[in-house]
mmCIF file of C-alpha atoms in Angstrom:
data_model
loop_
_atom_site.group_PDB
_atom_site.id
_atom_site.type_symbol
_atom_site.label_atom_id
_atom_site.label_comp_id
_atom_site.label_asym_id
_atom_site.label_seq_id
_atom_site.Cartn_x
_atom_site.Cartn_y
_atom_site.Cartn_z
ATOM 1 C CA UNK X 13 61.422 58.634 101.782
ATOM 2 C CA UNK X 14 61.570 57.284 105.211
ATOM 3 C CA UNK X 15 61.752 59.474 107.809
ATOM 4 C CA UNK X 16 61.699 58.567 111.475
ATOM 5 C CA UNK X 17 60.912 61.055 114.094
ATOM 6 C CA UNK X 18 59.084 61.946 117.820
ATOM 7 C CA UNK X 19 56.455 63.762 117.164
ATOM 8 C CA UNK X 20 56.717 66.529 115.305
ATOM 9 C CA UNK X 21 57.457 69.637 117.071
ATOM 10 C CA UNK X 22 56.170 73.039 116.815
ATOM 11 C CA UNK X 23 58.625 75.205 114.800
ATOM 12 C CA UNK X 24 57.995 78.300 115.696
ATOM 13 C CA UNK X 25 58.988 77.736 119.394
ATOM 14 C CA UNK X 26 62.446 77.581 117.899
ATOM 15 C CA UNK X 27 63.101 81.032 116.640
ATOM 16 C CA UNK X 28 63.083 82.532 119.871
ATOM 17 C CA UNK X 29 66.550 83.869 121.305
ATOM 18 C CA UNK X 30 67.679 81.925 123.602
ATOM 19 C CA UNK X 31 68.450 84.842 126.093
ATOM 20 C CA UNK X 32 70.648 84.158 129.630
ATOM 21 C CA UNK X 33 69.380 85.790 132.953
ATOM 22 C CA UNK X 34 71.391 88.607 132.329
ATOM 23 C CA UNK X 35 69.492 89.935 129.383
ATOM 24 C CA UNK X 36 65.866 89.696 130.622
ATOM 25 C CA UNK X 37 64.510 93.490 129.619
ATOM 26 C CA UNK X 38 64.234 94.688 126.629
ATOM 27 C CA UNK X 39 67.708 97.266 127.073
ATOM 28 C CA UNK X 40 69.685 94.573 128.179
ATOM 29 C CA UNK X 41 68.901 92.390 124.555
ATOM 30 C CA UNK X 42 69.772 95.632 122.306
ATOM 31 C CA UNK X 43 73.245 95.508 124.551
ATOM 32 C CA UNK X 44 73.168 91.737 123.879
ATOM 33 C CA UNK X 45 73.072 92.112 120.598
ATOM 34 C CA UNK X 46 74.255 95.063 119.545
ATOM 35 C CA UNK X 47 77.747 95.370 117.331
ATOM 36 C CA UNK X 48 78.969 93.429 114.169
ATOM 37 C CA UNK X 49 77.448 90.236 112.549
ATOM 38 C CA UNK X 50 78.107 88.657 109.214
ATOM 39 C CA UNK X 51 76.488 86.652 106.895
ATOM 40 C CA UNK X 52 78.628 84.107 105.412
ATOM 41 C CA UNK X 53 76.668 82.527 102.068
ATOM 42 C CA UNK X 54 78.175 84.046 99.498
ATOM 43 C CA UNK X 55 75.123 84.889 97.533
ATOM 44 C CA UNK X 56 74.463 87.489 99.860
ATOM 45 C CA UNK X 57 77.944 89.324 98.985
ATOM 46 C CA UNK X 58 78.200 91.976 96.546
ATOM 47 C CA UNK X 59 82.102 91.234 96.412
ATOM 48 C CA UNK X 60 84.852 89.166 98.020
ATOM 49 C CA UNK X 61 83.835 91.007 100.822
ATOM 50 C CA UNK X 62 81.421 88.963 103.512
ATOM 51 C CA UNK X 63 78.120 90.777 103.972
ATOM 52 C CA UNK X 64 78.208 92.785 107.261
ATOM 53 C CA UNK X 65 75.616 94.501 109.549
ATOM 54 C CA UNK X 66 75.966 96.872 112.538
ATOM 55 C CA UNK X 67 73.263 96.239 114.957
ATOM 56 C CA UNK X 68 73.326 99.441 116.725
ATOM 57 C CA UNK X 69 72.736 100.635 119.942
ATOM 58 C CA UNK X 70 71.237 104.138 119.087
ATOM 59 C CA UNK X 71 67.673 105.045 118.197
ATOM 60 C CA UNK X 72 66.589 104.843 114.586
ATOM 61 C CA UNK X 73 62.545 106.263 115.615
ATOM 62 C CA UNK X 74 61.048 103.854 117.372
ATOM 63 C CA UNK X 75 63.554 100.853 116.637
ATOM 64 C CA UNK X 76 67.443 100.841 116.420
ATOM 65 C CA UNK X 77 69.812 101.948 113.797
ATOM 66 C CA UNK X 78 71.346 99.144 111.602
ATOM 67 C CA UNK X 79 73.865 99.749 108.817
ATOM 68 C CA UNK X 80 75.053 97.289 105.942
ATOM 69 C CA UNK X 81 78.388 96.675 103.990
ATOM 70 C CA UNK X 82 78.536 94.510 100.989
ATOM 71 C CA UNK X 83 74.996 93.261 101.335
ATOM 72 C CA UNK X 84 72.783 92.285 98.265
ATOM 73 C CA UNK X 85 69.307 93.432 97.900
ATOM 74 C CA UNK X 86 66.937 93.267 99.806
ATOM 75 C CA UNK X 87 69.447 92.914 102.674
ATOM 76 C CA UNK X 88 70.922 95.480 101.855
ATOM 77 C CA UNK X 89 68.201 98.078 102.260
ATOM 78 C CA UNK X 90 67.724 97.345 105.148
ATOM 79 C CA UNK X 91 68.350 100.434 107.846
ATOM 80 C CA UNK X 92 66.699 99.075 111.332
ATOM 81 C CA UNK X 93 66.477 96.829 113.777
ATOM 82 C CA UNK X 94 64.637 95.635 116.795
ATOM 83 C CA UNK X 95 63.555 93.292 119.754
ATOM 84 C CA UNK X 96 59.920 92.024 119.949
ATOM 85 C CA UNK X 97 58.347 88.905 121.674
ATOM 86 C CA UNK X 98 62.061 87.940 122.051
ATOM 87 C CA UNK X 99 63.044 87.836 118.426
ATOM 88 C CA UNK X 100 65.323 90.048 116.240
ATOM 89 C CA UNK X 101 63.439 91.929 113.888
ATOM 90 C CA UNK X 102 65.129 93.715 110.627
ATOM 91 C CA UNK X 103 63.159 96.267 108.936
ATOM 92 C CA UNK X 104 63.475 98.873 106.330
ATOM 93 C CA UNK X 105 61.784 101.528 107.965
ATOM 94 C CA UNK X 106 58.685 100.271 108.920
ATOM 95 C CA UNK X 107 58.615 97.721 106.672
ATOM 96 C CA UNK X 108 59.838 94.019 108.320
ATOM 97 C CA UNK X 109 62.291 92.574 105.690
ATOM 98 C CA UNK X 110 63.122 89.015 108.668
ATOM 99 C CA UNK X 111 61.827 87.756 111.759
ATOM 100 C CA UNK X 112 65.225 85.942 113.467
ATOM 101 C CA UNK X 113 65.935 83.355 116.510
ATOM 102 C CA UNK X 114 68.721 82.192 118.256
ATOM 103 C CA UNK X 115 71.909 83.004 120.560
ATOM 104 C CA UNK X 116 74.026 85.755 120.639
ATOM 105 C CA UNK X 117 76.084 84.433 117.915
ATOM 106 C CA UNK X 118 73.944 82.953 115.521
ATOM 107 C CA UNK X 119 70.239 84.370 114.661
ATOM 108 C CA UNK X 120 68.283 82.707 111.845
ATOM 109 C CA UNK X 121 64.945 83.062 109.603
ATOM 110 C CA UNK X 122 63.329 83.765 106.779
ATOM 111 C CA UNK X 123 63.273 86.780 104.834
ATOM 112 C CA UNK X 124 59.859 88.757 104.271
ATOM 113 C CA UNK X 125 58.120 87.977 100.862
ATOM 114 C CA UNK X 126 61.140 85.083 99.917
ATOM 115 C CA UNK X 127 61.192 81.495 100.579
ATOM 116 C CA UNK X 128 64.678 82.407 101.280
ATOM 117 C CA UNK X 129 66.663 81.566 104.543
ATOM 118 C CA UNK X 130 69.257 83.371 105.989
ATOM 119 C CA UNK X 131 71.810 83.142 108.735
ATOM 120 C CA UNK X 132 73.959 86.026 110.356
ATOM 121 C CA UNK X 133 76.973 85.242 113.019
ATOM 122 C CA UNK X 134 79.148 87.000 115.237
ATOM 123 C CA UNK X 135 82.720 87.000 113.268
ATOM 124 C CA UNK X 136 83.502 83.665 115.298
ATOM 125 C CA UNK X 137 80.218 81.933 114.537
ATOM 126 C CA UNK X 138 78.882 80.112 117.285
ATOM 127 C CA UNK X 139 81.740 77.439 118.187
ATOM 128 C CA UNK X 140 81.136 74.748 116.037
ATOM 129 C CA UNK X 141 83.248 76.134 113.012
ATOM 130 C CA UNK X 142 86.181 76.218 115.440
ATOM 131 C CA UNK X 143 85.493 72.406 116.423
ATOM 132 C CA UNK X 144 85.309 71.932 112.706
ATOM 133 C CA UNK X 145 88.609 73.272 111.899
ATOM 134 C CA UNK X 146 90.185 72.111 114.781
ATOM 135 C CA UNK X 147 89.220 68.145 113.827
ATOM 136 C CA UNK X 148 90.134 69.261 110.141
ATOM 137 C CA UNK X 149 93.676 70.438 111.162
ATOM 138 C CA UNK X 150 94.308 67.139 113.316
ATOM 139 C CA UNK X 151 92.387 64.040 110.835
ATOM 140 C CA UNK X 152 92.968 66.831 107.199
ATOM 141 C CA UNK X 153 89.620 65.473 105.855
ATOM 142 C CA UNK X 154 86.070 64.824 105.862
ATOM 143 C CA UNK X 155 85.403 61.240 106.728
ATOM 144 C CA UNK X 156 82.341 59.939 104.796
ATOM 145 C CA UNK X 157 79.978 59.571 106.954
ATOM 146 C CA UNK X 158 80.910 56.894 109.695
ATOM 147 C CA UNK X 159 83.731 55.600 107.677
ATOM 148 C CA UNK X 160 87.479 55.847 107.285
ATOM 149 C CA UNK X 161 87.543 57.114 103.949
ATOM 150 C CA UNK X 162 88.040 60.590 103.584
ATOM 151 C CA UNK X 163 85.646 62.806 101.180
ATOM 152 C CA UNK X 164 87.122 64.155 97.968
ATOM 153 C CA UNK X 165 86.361 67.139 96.172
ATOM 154 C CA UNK X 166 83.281 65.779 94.214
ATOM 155 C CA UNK X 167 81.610 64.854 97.958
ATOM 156 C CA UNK X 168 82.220 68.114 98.967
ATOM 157 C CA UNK X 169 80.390 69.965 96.873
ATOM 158 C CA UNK X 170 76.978 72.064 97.950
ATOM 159 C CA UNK X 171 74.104 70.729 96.420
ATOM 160 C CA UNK X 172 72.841 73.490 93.702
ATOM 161 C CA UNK X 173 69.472 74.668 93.612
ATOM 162 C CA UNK X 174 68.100 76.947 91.250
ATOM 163 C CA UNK X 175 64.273 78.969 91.017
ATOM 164 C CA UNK X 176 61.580 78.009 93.360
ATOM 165 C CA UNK X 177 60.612 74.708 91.274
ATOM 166 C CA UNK X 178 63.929 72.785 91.086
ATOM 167 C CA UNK X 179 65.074 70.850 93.566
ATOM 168 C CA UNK X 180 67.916 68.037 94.570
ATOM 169 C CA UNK X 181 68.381 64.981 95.959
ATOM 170 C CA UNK X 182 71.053 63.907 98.520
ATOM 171 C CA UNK X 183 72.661 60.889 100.171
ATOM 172 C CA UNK X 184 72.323 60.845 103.601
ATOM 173 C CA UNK X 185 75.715 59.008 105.055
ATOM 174 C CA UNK X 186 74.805 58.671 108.860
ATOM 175 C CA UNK X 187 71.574 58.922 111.030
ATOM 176 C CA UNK X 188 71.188 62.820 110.889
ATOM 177 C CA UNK X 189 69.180 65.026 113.337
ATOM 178 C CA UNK X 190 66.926 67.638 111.825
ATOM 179 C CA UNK X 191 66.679 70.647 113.062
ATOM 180 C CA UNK X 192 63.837 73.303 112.383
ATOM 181 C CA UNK X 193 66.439 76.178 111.611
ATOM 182 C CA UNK X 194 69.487 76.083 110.206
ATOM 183 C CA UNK X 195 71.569 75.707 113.695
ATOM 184 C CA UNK X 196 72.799 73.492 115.979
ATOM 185 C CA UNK X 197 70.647 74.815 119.056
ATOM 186 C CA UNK X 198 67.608 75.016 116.532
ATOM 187 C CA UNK X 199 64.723 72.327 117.735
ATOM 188 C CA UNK X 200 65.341 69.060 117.038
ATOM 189 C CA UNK X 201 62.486 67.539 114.764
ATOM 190 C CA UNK X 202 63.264 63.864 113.902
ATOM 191 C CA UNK X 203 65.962 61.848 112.728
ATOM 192 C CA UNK X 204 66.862 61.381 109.178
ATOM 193 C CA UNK X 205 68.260 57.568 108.337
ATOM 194 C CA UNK X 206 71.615 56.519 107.254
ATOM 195 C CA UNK X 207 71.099 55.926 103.385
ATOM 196 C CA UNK X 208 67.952 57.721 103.160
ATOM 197 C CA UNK X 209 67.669 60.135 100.255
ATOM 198 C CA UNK X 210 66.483 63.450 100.589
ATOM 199 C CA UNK X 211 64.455 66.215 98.025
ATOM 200 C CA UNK X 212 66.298 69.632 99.454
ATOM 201 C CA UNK X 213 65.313 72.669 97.805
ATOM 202 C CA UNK X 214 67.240 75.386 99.388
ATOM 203 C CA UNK X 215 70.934 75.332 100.487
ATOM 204 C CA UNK X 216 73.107 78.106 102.395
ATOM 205 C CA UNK X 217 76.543 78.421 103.983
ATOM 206 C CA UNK X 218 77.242 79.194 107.633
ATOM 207 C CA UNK X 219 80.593 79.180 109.534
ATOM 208 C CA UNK X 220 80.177 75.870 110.599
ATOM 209 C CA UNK X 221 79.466 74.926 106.810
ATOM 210 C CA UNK X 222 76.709 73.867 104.403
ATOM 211 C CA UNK X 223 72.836 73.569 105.625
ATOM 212 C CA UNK X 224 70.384 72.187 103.544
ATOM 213 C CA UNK X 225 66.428 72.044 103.699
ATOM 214 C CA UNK X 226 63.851 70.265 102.667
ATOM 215 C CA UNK X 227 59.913 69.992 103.531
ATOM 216 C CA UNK X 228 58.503 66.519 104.983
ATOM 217 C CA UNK X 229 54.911 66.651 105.270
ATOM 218 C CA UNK X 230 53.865 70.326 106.313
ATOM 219 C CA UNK X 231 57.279 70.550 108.025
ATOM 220 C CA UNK X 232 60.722 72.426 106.746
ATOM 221 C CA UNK X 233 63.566 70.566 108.004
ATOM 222 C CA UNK X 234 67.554 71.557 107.977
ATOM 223 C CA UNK X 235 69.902 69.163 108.059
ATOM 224 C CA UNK X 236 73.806 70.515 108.796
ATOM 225 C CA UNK X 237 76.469 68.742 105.739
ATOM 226 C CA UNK X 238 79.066 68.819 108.191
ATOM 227 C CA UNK X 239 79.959 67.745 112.436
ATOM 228 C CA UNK X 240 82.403 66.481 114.446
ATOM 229 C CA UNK X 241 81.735 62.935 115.616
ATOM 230 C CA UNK X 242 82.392 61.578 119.151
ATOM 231 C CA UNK X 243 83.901 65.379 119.556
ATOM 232 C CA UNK X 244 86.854 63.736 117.256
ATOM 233 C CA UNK X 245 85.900 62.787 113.380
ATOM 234 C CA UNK X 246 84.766 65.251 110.983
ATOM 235 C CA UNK X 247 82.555 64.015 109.105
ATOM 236 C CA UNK X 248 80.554 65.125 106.143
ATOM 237 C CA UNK X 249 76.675 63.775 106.763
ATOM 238 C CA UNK X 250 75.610 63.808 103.638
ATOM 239 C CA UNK X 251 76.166 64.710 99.724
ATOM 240 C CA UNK X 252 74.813 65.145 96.427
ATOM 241 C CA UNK X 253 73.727 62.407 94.301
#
């Protein structure tokens, strides 16, 4: 696989929340973000229901009170929360279950114990799914890549994954960033080719659609399945082989 890139960056610089001058201390992050967030890949669901967690405000011992809804396990154990060395941490108890980066309106990471990513949003997401759907609404498809022919069903479908062995391949369709977390403010890491294919072995959905990952080297990379091009096209970046 060719993969062309600066040099590689150090990932864990991009977990950190990005916080704004207004949320320097460590009472103005809990207001920051405190409230409702959702996790939108439906393996985390116990229903039709999305996932849910209240990041609370109040006191749960030393860290803050955090409540689930419609959560699978081990997610949904989980009854605290917290702000250290500018990340979110989620425990149970005293026991840290993820270690998340990001904005306001979209933290990512890992989960404790799991080779399993995760992504939770504010109810909006962080803006892109809006530019998404707004592009949808106006072109009513995915454009393949850099072309004028829309995407059909069998396109548009996630890559599967199953176990910890198992992995896929995909077509890339365009010359794709890749970012160290699944987000669009994540650290960029390199540049995937157009017509490169890719080994991914984990895949999740956001609100701004489909991320996929897949290790070069020492290095986990995410690329995002979907964008708006040119702040116009939507455009699906790659798909399964």
């Amino acid at each position: 696989m060719t993969f062309f890139s600066r040099t590689i960056l150090n990932i864990a610089a991009s977990i950190f929340i990005a916080g704004s001058a207004s949320a320097q201390s460590e009472s103005d992050f809990i207001a920051a973000f405190s409230g409702d967030w959702y996790v939108f890949d439906s393996s985390v669901r116990t229903g039709q229901d999305i996932c849910g967690l209240n990041l609370s405000g109040k006191k749960a011992g030393e860290n803050q009170l955090l409540t689930t809804k419609g959560c699978t396990a081990p997610l949904s154990e989980a009854n605290q929360w917290a702000i250290s060395e500018g990340r979110i941490i989620i425990s149970k108890d005293a026991t840290q279950m993820a270690v998340l980066g990001g904005s306001q309106f979209r933290v990512t990471g890992d989960m404790a114990n799991s080779k399993k990513s995760i992504v939770i949003e504010r109810a909006q997401g962080d803006g892109n799914s809006a530019k998404i759907a707004a592009a949808l609404r106006k072109h009513t498809c995915y454009f393949l890549g850099f072309t004028q022919k829309c995407a059909v069903a069998e396109d548009l479908k996630v890559p599967e994954t199953s176990g910890e062995t198992k992995e896929n391949e995909i077509e890339v369709l365009v010359t794709l960033i890749a970012r160290a977390q699944p987000r669009r403010d994540a650290s960029a890491v390199g540049n995937i080719a157009q017509g490169t294919t890719v080994k991914i072995n984990q895949c999740l959905t956001a609100s701004d659609g489909p991320w996929c990952s897949a290790v070069i080297g020492e290095t986990i990379i995410w690329l995002g399945m979907t964008a708006v091009r040119l702040n116009e096209w939507p455009i699906l970046t790659f798909r399964a082989l």
